[in-house]
PDB file as gemmi writes it, atoms N, CA and C in Angstrom:
CRYST1    1.000    1.000    1.000  90.00  90.00  90.00 P 1                      
ATOM      1  N   UNK A   1      65.553 -43.644  69.315  1.00  0.00           N  
ATOM      2  CA  UNK A   1      66.625 -43.917  68.261  1.00  0.00           C  
ATOM      3  C   UNK A   1      66.559 -45.376  67.916  1.00  0.00           C  
ATOM      4  N   UNK A   2      66.866 -45.601  66.605  1.00  0.00           N  
ATOM      5  CA  UNK A   2      66.892 -46.898  66.090  1.00  0.00           C  
ATOM      6  C   UNK A   2      68.127 -47.655  66.566  1.00  0.00           C  
ATOM      7  N   UNK A   3      68.024 -48.941  66.857  1.00  0.00           N  
ATOM      8  CA  UNK A   3      69.205 -49.673  67.287  1.00  0.00           C  
ATOM      9  C   UNK A   3      70.008 -50.084  65.965  1.00  0.00           C  
ATOM     10  N   UNK A   4      71.242 -50.110  66.032  1.00  0.00           N  
ATOM     11  CA  UNK A   4      72.120 -50.456  64.877  1.00  0.00           C  
ATOM     12  C   UNK A   4      72.088 -51.975  64.756  1.00  0.00           C  
ATOM     13  N   UNK A   5      72.006 -52.403  63.474  1.00  0.00           N  
ATOM     14  CA  UNK A   5      72.096 -53.824  63.244  1.00  0.00           C  
ATOM     15  C   UNK A   5      73.607 -54.209  63.047  1.00  0.00           C  
ATOM     16  N   UNK A   6      74.001 -55.322  63.520  1.00  0.00           N  
ATOM     17  CA  UNK A   6      75.419 -55.749  63.393  1.00  0.00           C  
ATOM     18  C   UNK A   6      75.783 -55.901  61.894  1.00  0.00           C  
ATOM     19  N   UNK A   7      76.884 -55.196  61.665  1.00  0.00           N  
ATOM     20  CA  UNK A   7      77.337 -55.235  60.219  1.00  0.00           C  
ATOM     21  C   UNK A   7      77.598 -56.605  59.666  1.00  0.00           C  
ATOM     22  N   UNK A   8      78.160 -57.519  60.580  1.00  0.00           N  
ATOM     23  CA  UNK A   8      78.371 -58.822  60.182  1.00  0.00           C  
ATOM     24  C   UNK A   8      77.112 -59.539  59.702  1.00  0.00           C  
ATOM     25  N   UNK A   9      76.006 -59.223  60.413  1.00  0.00           N  
ATOM     26  CA  UNK A   9      74.662 -59.783  60.092  1.00  0.00           C  
ATOM     27  C   UNK A   9      74.278 -59.201  58.733  1.00  0.00           C  
ATOM     28  N   UNK A  10      74.434 -57.941  58.538  1.00  0.00           N  
ATOM     29  CA  UNK A  10      74.042 -57.378  57.172  1.00  0.00           C  
ATOM     30  C   UNK A  10      74.811 -58.062  56.111  1.00  0.00           C  
ATOM     31  N   UNK A  11      76.146 -58.202  56.320  1.00  0.00           N  
ATOM     32  CA  UNK A  11      76.984 -58.813  55.328  1.00  0.00           C  
ATOM     33  C   UNK A  11      76.731 -60.283  54.952  1.00  0.00           C  
ATOM     34  N   UNK A  12      76.181 -60.958  55.910  1.00  0.00           N  
ATOM     35  CA  UNK A  12      75.828 -62.356  55.687  1.00  0.00           C  
ATOM     36  C   UNK A  12      74.603 -62.496  54.764  1.00  0.00           C  
ATOM     37  N   UNK A  13      73.702 -61.569  54.876  1.00  0.00           N  
ATOM     38  CA  UNK A  13      72.520 -61.533  54.001  1.00  0.00           C  
ATOM     39  C   UNK A  13      72.793 -60.806  52.683  1.00  0.00           C  
ATOM     40  N   UNK A  14      73.515 -59.731  52.788  1.00  0.00           N  
ATOM     41  CA  UNK A  14      73.866 -58.868  51.612  1.00  0.00           C  
ATOM     42  C   UNK A  14      75.317 -58.705  51.401  1.00  0.00           C  
ATOM     43  N   UNK A  15      76.049 -59.662  50.683  1.00  0.00           N  
ATOM     44  CA  UNK A  15      77.448 -59.550  50.525  1.00  0.00           C  
ATOM     45  C   UNK A  15      77.861 -58.328  49.777  1.00  0.00           C  
ATOM     46  N   UNK A  16      79.114 -57.987  49.993  1.00  0.00           N  
ATOM     47  CA  UNK A  16      79.747 -56.823  49.311  1.00  0.00           C  
ATOM     48  C   UNK A  16      79.373 -56.648  47.863  1.00  0.00           C  
ATOM     49  N   UNK A  17      79.564 -57.632  46.977  1.00  0.00           N  
ATOM     50  CA  UNK A  17      79.257 -57.422  45.588  1.00  0.00           C  
ATOM     51  C   UNK A  17      77.775 -56.977  45.334  1.00  0.00           C  
ATOM     52  N   UNK A  18      76.885 -57.566  46.128  1.00  0.00           N  
ATOM     53  CA  UNK A  18      75.482 -57.175  46.015  1.00  0.00           C  
ATOM     54  C   UNK A  18      75.250 -55.706  46.390  1.00  0.00           C  
ATOM     55  N   UNK A  19      75.940 -55.271  47.524  1.00  0.00           N  
ATOM     56  CA  UNK A  19      75.839 -53.959  47.980  1.00  0.00           C  
ATOM     57  C   UNK A  19      76.388 -52.972  46.876  1.00  0.00           C  
ATOM     58  N   UNK A  20      77.507 -53.363  46.330  1.00  0.00           N  
ATOM     59  CA  UNK A  20      78.162 -52.500  45.282  1.00  0.00           C  
ATOM     60  C   UNK A  20      77.236 -52.453  44.099  1.00  0.00           C  
ATOM     61  N   UNK A  21      76.631 -53.610  43.634  1.00  0.00           N  
ATOM     62  CA  UNK A  21      75.672 -53.509  42.540  1.00  0.00           C  
ATOM     63  C   UNK A  21      74.498 -52.652  42.850  1.00  0.00           C  
ATOM     64  N   UNK A  22      73.905 -52.807  44.051  1.00  0.00           N  
ATOM     65  CA  UNK A  22      72.719 -51.977  44.361  1.00  0.00           C  
ATOM     66  C   UNK A  22      73.075 -50.491  44.458  1.00  0.00           C  
ATOM     67  N   UNK A  23      74.266 -50.205  45.031  1.00  0.00           N  
ATOM     68  CA  UNK A  23      74.667 -48.799  45.039  1.00  0.00           C  
ATOM     69  C   UNK A  23      74.745 -48.205  43.651  1.00  0.00           C  
ATOM     70  N   UNK A  24      75.487 -48.900  42.738  1.00  0.00           N  
ATOM     71  CA  UNK A  24      75.543 -48.377  41.377  1.00  0.00           C  
ATOM     72  C   UNK A  24      74.247 -48.299  40.693  1.00  0.00           C  
ATOM     73  N   UNK A  25      73.369 -49.361  40.991  1.00  0.00           N  
ATOM     74  CA  UNK A  25      71.996 -49.294  40.421  1.00  0.00           C  
ATOM     75  C   UNK A  25      71.223 -48.065  40.895  1.00  0.00           C  
ATOM     76  N   UNK A  26      71.291 -47.767  42.133  1.00  0.00           N  
ATOM     77  CA  UNK A  26      70.595 -46.596  42.674  1.00  0.00           C  
ATOM     78  C   UNK A  26      71.140 -45.303  42.061  1.00  0.00           C  
ATOM     79  N   UNK A  27      72.482 -45.238  41.845  1.00  0.00           N  
ATOM     80  CA  UNK A  27      73.048 -44.031  41.283  1.00  0.00           C  
ATOM     81  C   UNK A  27      72.627 -43.874  39.863  1.00  0.00           C  
ATOM     82  N   UNK A  28      72.341 -44.937  39.159  1.00  0.00           N  
ATOM     83  CA  UNK A  28      71.965 -44.890  37.782  1.00  0.00           C  
ATOM     84  C   UNK A  28      70.408 -44.669  37.577  1.00  0.00           C  
ATOM     85  N   UNK A  29      69.636 -45.140  38.533  1.00  0.00           N  
ATOM     86  CA  UNK A  29      68.185 -45.173  38.271  1.00  0.00           C  
ATOM     87  C   UNK A  29      67.289 -44.495  39.288  1.00  0.00           C  
ATOM     88  N   UNK A  30      67.897 -44.080  40.401  1.00  0.00           N  
ATOM     89  CA  UNK A  30      67.159 -43.429  41.537  1.00  0.00           C  
ATOM     90  C   UNK A  30      67.442 -41.891  41.486  1.00  0.00           C  
ATOM     91  N   UNK A  31      66.381 -41.084  41.266  1.00  0.00           N  
ATOM     92  CA  UNK A  31      66.602 -39.730  41.167  1.00  0.00           C  
ATOM     93  C   UNK A  31      67.275 -39.061  42.413  1.00  0.00           C  
ATOM     94  N   UNK A  32      66.868 -39.472  43.541  1.00  0.00           N  
ATOM     95  CA  UNK A  32      67.476 -38.880  44.803  1.00  0.00           C  
ATOM     96  C   UNK A  32      69.046 -39.286  44.919  1.00  0.00           C  
ATOM     97  N   UNK A  33      69.267 -40.492  44.525  1.00  0.00           N  
ATOM     98  CA  UNK A  33      70.711 -40.871  44.633  1.00  0.00           C  
ATOM     99  C   UNK A  33      71.519 -40.181  43.590  1.00  0.00           C  
ATOM    100  N   UNK A  34      70.958 -40.032  42.330  1.00  0.00           N  
ATOM    101  CA  UNK A  34      71.645 -39.356  41.387  1.00  0.00           C  
ATOM    102  C   UNK A  34      71.924 -37.913  41.717  1.00  0.00           C  
ATOM    103  N   UNK A  35      70.999 -37.288  42.335  1.00  0.00           N  
ATOM    104  CA  UNK A  35      71.068 -35.866  42.858  1.00  0.00           C  
ATOM    105  C   UNK A  35      72.144 -35.746  43.877  1.00  0.00           C  
ATOM    106  N   UNK A  36      72.211 -36.701  44.753  1.00  0.00           N  
ATOM    107  CA  UNK A  36      73.260 -36.746  45.756  1.00  0.00           C  
ATOM    108  C   UNK A  36      74.608 -36.853  45.134  1.00  0.00           C  
ATOM    109  N   UNK A  37      74.739 -37.749  44.150  1.00  0.00           N  
ATOM    110  CA  UNK A  37      76.035 -38.016  43.443  1.00  0.00           C  
ATOM    111  C   UNK A  37      76.404 -36.788  42.683  1.00  0.00           C  
ATOM    112  N   UNK A  38      75.556 -35.998  42.170  1.00  0.00           N  
ATOM    113  CA  UNK A  38      75.902 -34.755  41.453  1.00  0.00           C  
ATOM    114  C   UNK A  38      76.368 -33.761  42.479  1.00  0.00           C  
ATOM    115  N   UNK A  39      75.782 -33.719  43.700  1.00  0.00           N  
ATOM    116  CA  UNK A  39      76.159 -32.720  44.707  1.00  0.00           C  
ATOM    117  C   UNK A  39      77.562 -33.154  45.174  1.00  0.00           C  
ATOM    118  N   UNK A  40      77.948 -34.366  45.354  1.00  0.00           N  
ATOM    119  CA  UNK A  40      79.161 -34.833  45.728  1.00  0.00           C  
ATOM    120  C   UNK A  40      80.291 -34.369  44.734  1.00  0.00           C  
ATOM    121  N   UNK A  41      79.931 -34.314  43.451  1.00  0.00           N  
ATOM    122  CA  UNK A  41      80.874 -33.911  42.452  1.00  0.00           C  
ATOM    123  C   UNK A  41      81.348 -32.453  42.695  1.00  0.00           C  
ATOM    124  N   UNK A  42      80.514 -31.663  43.284  1.00  0.00           N  
ATOM    125  CA  UNK A  42      80.743 -30.252  43.617  1.00  0.00           C  
ATOM    126  C   UNK A  42      81.923 -30.104  44.578  1.00  0.00           C  
ATOM    127  N   UNK A  43      82.241 -31.185  45.268  1.00  0.00           N  
ATOM    128  CA  UNK A  43      83.349 -31.174  46.258  1.00  0.00           C  
ATOM    129  C   UNK A  43      84.755 -31.267  45.580  1.00  0.00           C  
ATOM    130  N   UNK A  44      84.715 -31.595  44.266  1.00  0.00           N  
ATOM    131  CA  UNK A  44      85.961 -31.772  43.645  1.00  0.00           C  
ATOM    132  C   UNK A  44      86.360 -30.572  42.789  1.00  0.00           C  
ATOM    133  N   UNK A  45      87.596 -29.973  43.178  1.00  0.00           N  
ATOM    134  CA  UNK A  45      88.051 -28.745  42.519  1.00  0.00           C  
ATOM    135  C   UNK A  45      88.302 -29.066  40.959  1.00  0.00           C  
ATOM    136  N   UNK A  46      87.997 -28.169  40.221  1.00  0.00           N  
ATOM    137  CA  UNK A  46      88.229 -28.326  38.770  1.00  0.00           C  
ATOM    138  C   UNK A  46      89.709 -28.440  38.367  1.00  0.00           C  
ATOM    139  N   UNK A  47      90.544 -27.985  39.186  1.00  0.00           N  
ATOM    140  CA  UNK A  47      91.892 -28.097  38.963  1.00  0.00           C  
ATOM    141  C   UNK A  47      92.649 -29.439  39.271  1.00  0.00           C  
ATOM    142  N   UNK A  48      91.868 -30.323  39.833  1.00  0.00           N  
ATOM    143  CA  UNK A  48      92.495 -31.615  40.136  1.00  0.00           C  
ATOM    144  C   UNK A  48      92.792 -32.405  38.881  1.00  0.00           C  
ATOM    145  N   UNK A  49      93.894 -33.204  38.919  1.00  0.00           N  
ATOM    146  CA  UNK A  49      94.087 -34.108  37.744  1.00  0.00           C  
ATOM    147  C   UNK A  49      93.192 -35.361  37.840  1.00  0.00           C  
ATOM    148  N   UNK A  50      93.153 -36.069  36.694  1.00  0.00           N  
ATOM    149  CA  UNK A  50      92.266 -37.262  36.639  1.00  0.00           C  
ATOM    150  C   UNK A  50      92.488 -38.353  37.728  1.00  0.00           C  
ATOM    151  N   UNK A  51      93.693 -38.583  38.106  1.00  0.00           N  
ATOM    152  CA  UNK A  51      94.055 -39.517  39.182  1.00  0.00           C  
ATOM    153  C   UNK A  51      93.352 -39.133  40.468  1.00  0.00           C  
ATOM    154  N   UNK A  52      93.526 -37.910  40.824  1.00  0.00           N  
ATOM    155  CA  UNK A  52      93.016 -37.345  42.152  1.00  0.00           C  
ATOM    156  C   UNK A  52      91.475 -37.377  42.124  1.00  0.00           C  
ATOM    157  N   UNK A  53      90.872 -37.016  40.955  1.00  0.00           N  
ATOM    158  CA  UNK A  53      89.403 -37.123  40.868  1.00  0.00           C  
ATOM    159  C   UNK A  53      88.877 -38.484  40.955  1.00  0.00           C  
ATOM    160  N   UNK A  54      89.578 -39.475  40.343  1.00  0.00           N  
ATOM    161  CA  UNK A  54      89.178 -40.896  40.447  1.00  0.00           C  
ATOM    162  C   UNK A  54      89.272 -41.372  41.822  1.00  0.00           C  
ATOM    163  N   UNK A  55      90.318 -41.004  42.572  1.00  0.00           N  
ATOM    164  CA  UNK A  55      90.492 -41.377  43.977  1.00  0.00           C  
ATOM    165  C   UNK A  55      89.390 -40.843  44.848  1.00  0.00           C  
ATOM    166  N   UNK A  56      89.010 -39.570  44.675  1.00  0.00           N  
ATOM    167  CA  UNK A  56      87.942 -38.879  45.376  1.00  0.00           C  
ATOM    168  C   UNK A  56      86.574 -39.612  45.035  1.00  0.00           C  
ATOM    169  N   UNK A  57      86.312 -39.826  43.794  1.00  0.00           N  
ATOM    170  CA  UNK A  57      85.019 -40.485  43.463  1.00  0.00           C  
ATOM    171  C   UNK A  57      85.016 -41.911  43.993  1.00  0.00           C  
ATOM    172  N   UNK A  58      86.058 -42.577  44.132  1.00  0.00           N  
ATOM    173  CA  UNK A  58      86.093 -43.974  44.662  1.00  0.00           C  
ATOM    174  C   UNK A  58      85.737 -43.875  46.172  1.00  0.00           C  
ATOM    175  N   UNK A  59      86.290 -42.828  46.768  1.00  0.00           N  
ATOM    176  CA  UNK A  59      86.006 -42.634  48.317  1.00  0.00           C  
ATOM    177  C   UNK A  59      84.541 -42.301  48.471  1.00  0.00           C  
ATOM    178  N   UNK A  60      84.035 -41.458  47.528  1.00  0.00           N  
ATOM    179  CA  UNK A  60      82.607 -41.093  47.650  1.00  0.00           C  
ATOM    180  C   UNK A  60      81.686 -42.273  47.422  1.00  0.00           C  
ATOM    181  N   UNK A  61      82.083 -43.078  46.374  1.00  0.00           N  
ATOM    182  CA  UNK A  61      81.298 -44.357  46.126  1.00  0.00           C  
ATOM    183  C   UNK A  61      81.290 -45.257  47.320  1.00  0.00           C  
ATOM    184  N   UNK A  62      82.415 -45.507  47.950  1.00  0.00           N  
ATOM    185  CA  UNK A  62      82.562 -46.301  49.132  1.00  0.00           C  
ATOM    186  C   UNK A  62      81.679 -45.804  50.234  1.00  0.00           C  
ATOM    187  N   UNK A  63      81.674 -44.460  50.449  1.00  0.00           N  
ATOM    188  CA  UNK A  63      80.859 -43.896  51.468  1.00  0.00           C  
ATOM    189  C   UNK A  63      79.285 -44.114  51.202  1.00  0.00           C  
ATOM    190  N   UNK A  64      78.993 -43.953  49.896  1.00  0.00           N  
ATOM    191  CA  UNK A  64      77.597 -44.131  49.505  1.00  0.00           C  
ATOM    192  C   UNK A  64      77.233 -45.612  49.674  1.00  0.00           C  
ATOM    193  N   UNK A  65      78.046 -46.533  49.326  1.00  0.00           N  
ATOM    194  CA  UNK A  65      77.802 -47.952  49.472  1.00  0.00           C  
ATOM    195  C   UNK A  65      77.696 -48.297  50.947  1.00  0.00           C  
ATOM    196  N   UNK A  66      78.447 -47.710  51.847  1.00  0.00           N  
ATOM    197  CA  UNK A  66      78.319 -47.884  53.236  1.00  0.00           C  
ATOM    198  C   UNK A  66      76.987 -47.484  53.777  1.00  0.00           C  
ATOM    199  N   UNK A  67      76.454 -46.390  53.221  1.00  0.00           N  
ATOM    200  CA  UNK A  67      75.164 -45.959  53.756  1.00  0.00           C  
ATOM    201  C   UNK A  67      74.046 -46.873  53.209  1.00  0.00           C  
ATOM    202  N   UNK A  68      74.203 -47.354  51.917  1.00  0.00           N  
ATOM    203  CA  UNK A  68      73.278 -48.259  51.408  1.00  0.00           C  
ATOM    204  C   UNK A  68      73.242 -49.633  52.242  1.00  0.00           C  
ATOM    205  N   UNK A  69      74.460 -50.029  52.591  1.00  0.00           N  
ATOM    206  CA  UNK A  69      74.674 -51.208  53.378  1.00  0.00           C  
ATOM    207  C   UNK A  69      73.946 -51.146  54.719  1.00  0.00           C  
ATOM    208  N   UNK A  70      74.155 -49.936  55.401  1.00  0.00           N  
ATOM    209  CA  UNK A  70      73.432 -49.628  56.703  1.00  0.00           C  
ATOM    210  C   UNK A  70      71.932 -49.701  56.469  1.00  0.00           C  
ATOM    211  N   UNK A  71      71.450 -49.047  55.330  1.00  0.00           N  
ATOM    212  CA  UNK A  71      70.078 -49.065  55.003  1.00  0.00           C  
ATOM    213  C   UNK A  71      69.413 -50.395  54.867  1.00  0.00           C  
ATOM    214  N   UNK A  72      70.292 -51.417  54.495  1.00  0.00           N  
ATOM    215  CA  UNK A  72      69.796 -52.789  54.327  1.00  0.00           C  
ATOM    216  C   UNK A  72      69.609 -53.513  55.663  1.00  0.00           C  
ATOM    217  N   UNK A  73      70.077 -52.804  56.734  1.00  0.00           N  
ATOM    218  CA  UNK A  73      70.049 -53.463  58.069  1.00  0.00           C  
ATOM    219  C   UNK A  73      68.707 -54.002  58.477  1.00  0.00           C  
ATOM    220  N   UNK A  74      67.716 -53.173  58.284  1.00  0.00           N  
ATOM    221  CA  UNK A  74      66.277 -53.553  58.582  1.00  0.00           C  
ATOM    222  C   UNK A  74      65.982 -54.896  57.904  1.00  0.00           C  
ATOM    223  N   UNK A  75      66.212 -54.973  56.608  1.00  0.00           N  
ATOM    224  CA  UNK A  75      65.939 -56.175  55.874  1.00  0.00           C  
ATOM    225  C   UNK A  75      66.790 -57.429  56.360  1.00  0.00           C  
ATOM    226  N   UNK A  76      68.091 -57.142  56.688  1.00  0.00           N  
ATOM    227  CA  UNK A  76      68.904 -58.205  57.202  1.00  0.00           C  
ATOM    228  C   UNK A  76      68.380 -58.784  58.530  1.00  0.00           C  
ATOM    229  N   UNK A  77      67.856 -57.823  59.321  1.00  0.00           N  
ATOM    230  CA  UNK A  77      67.244 -58.185  60.639  1.00  0.00           C  
ATOM    231  C   UNK A  77      66.101 -59.089  60.437  1.00  0.00           C  
ATOM    232  N   UNK A  78      65.236 -58.733  59.469  1.00  0.00           N  
ATOM    233  CA  UNK A  78      63.975 -59.581  59.258  1.00  0.00           C  
ATOM    234  C   UNK A  78      64.399 -60.994  58.603  1.00  0.00           C  
ATOM    235  N   UNK A  79      65.564 -61.029  57.985  1.00  0.00           N  
ATOM    236  CA  UNK A  79      65.901 -62.298  57.305  1.00  0.00           C  
ATOM    237  C   UNK A  79      66.642 -63.271  58.146  1.00  0.00           C  
ATOM    238  N   UNK A  80      67.206 -62.818  59.270  1.00  0.00           N  
ATOM    239  CA  UNK A  80      68.131 -63.684  60.080  1.00  0.00           C  
ATOM    240  C   UNK A  80      67.683 -63.615  61.540  1.00  0.00           C  
ATOM    241  N   UNK A  81      68.206 -64.584  62.293  1.00  0.00           N  
ATOM    242  CA  UNK A  81      68.018 -64.558  63.751  1.00  0.00           C  
ATOM    243  C   UNK A  81      69.111 -63.684  64.382  1.00  0.00           C  
ATOM    244  N   UNK A  82      69.036 -63.496  65.636  1.00  0.00           N  
ATOM    245  CA  UNK A  82      69.945 -62.631  66.365  1.00  0.00           C  
ATOM    246  C   UNK A  82      71.431 -63.131  66.124  1.00  0.00           C  
ATOM    247  N   UNK A  83      71.664 -64.432  65.969  1.00  0.00           N  
ATOM    248  CA  UNK A  83      72.960 -64.962  65.689  1.00  0.00           C  
ATOM    249  C   UNK A  83      73.455 -64.760  64.177  1.00  0.00           C  
ATOM    250  N   UNK A  84      72.542 -64.389  63.380  1.00  0.00           N  
ATOM    251  CA  UNK A  84      72.889 -64.101  62.010  1.00  0.00           C  
ATOM    252  C   UNK A  84      72.499 -65.316  61.113  1.00  0.00           C  
ATOM    253  N   UNK A  85      71.855 -66.387  61.653  1.00  0.00           N  
ATOM    254  CA  UNK A  85      71.568 -67.543  60.784  1.00  0.00           C  
ATOM    255  C   UNK A  85      70.285 -67.334  60.045  1.00  0.00           C  
TER     256      UNK A  85                                                      
END                                                                             
């Protein structure tokens, strides 16, 4: 099993705004990410109002961004020392 990289270490190398940008970029330009996003939309009942849909999509985007952030762990590890410097 892969060891988890400390989230603080990842965030030192890749701040939140970058992770958010990268997540949105992947959703716009990466076929696999786009397909995943479409699948997530299937979880939303058609009877929901706009406010409820927006809240659900924001939650889904946050979950996707968190997975992107974890995926950046390998790169953060290569860019920093154990203490995060």
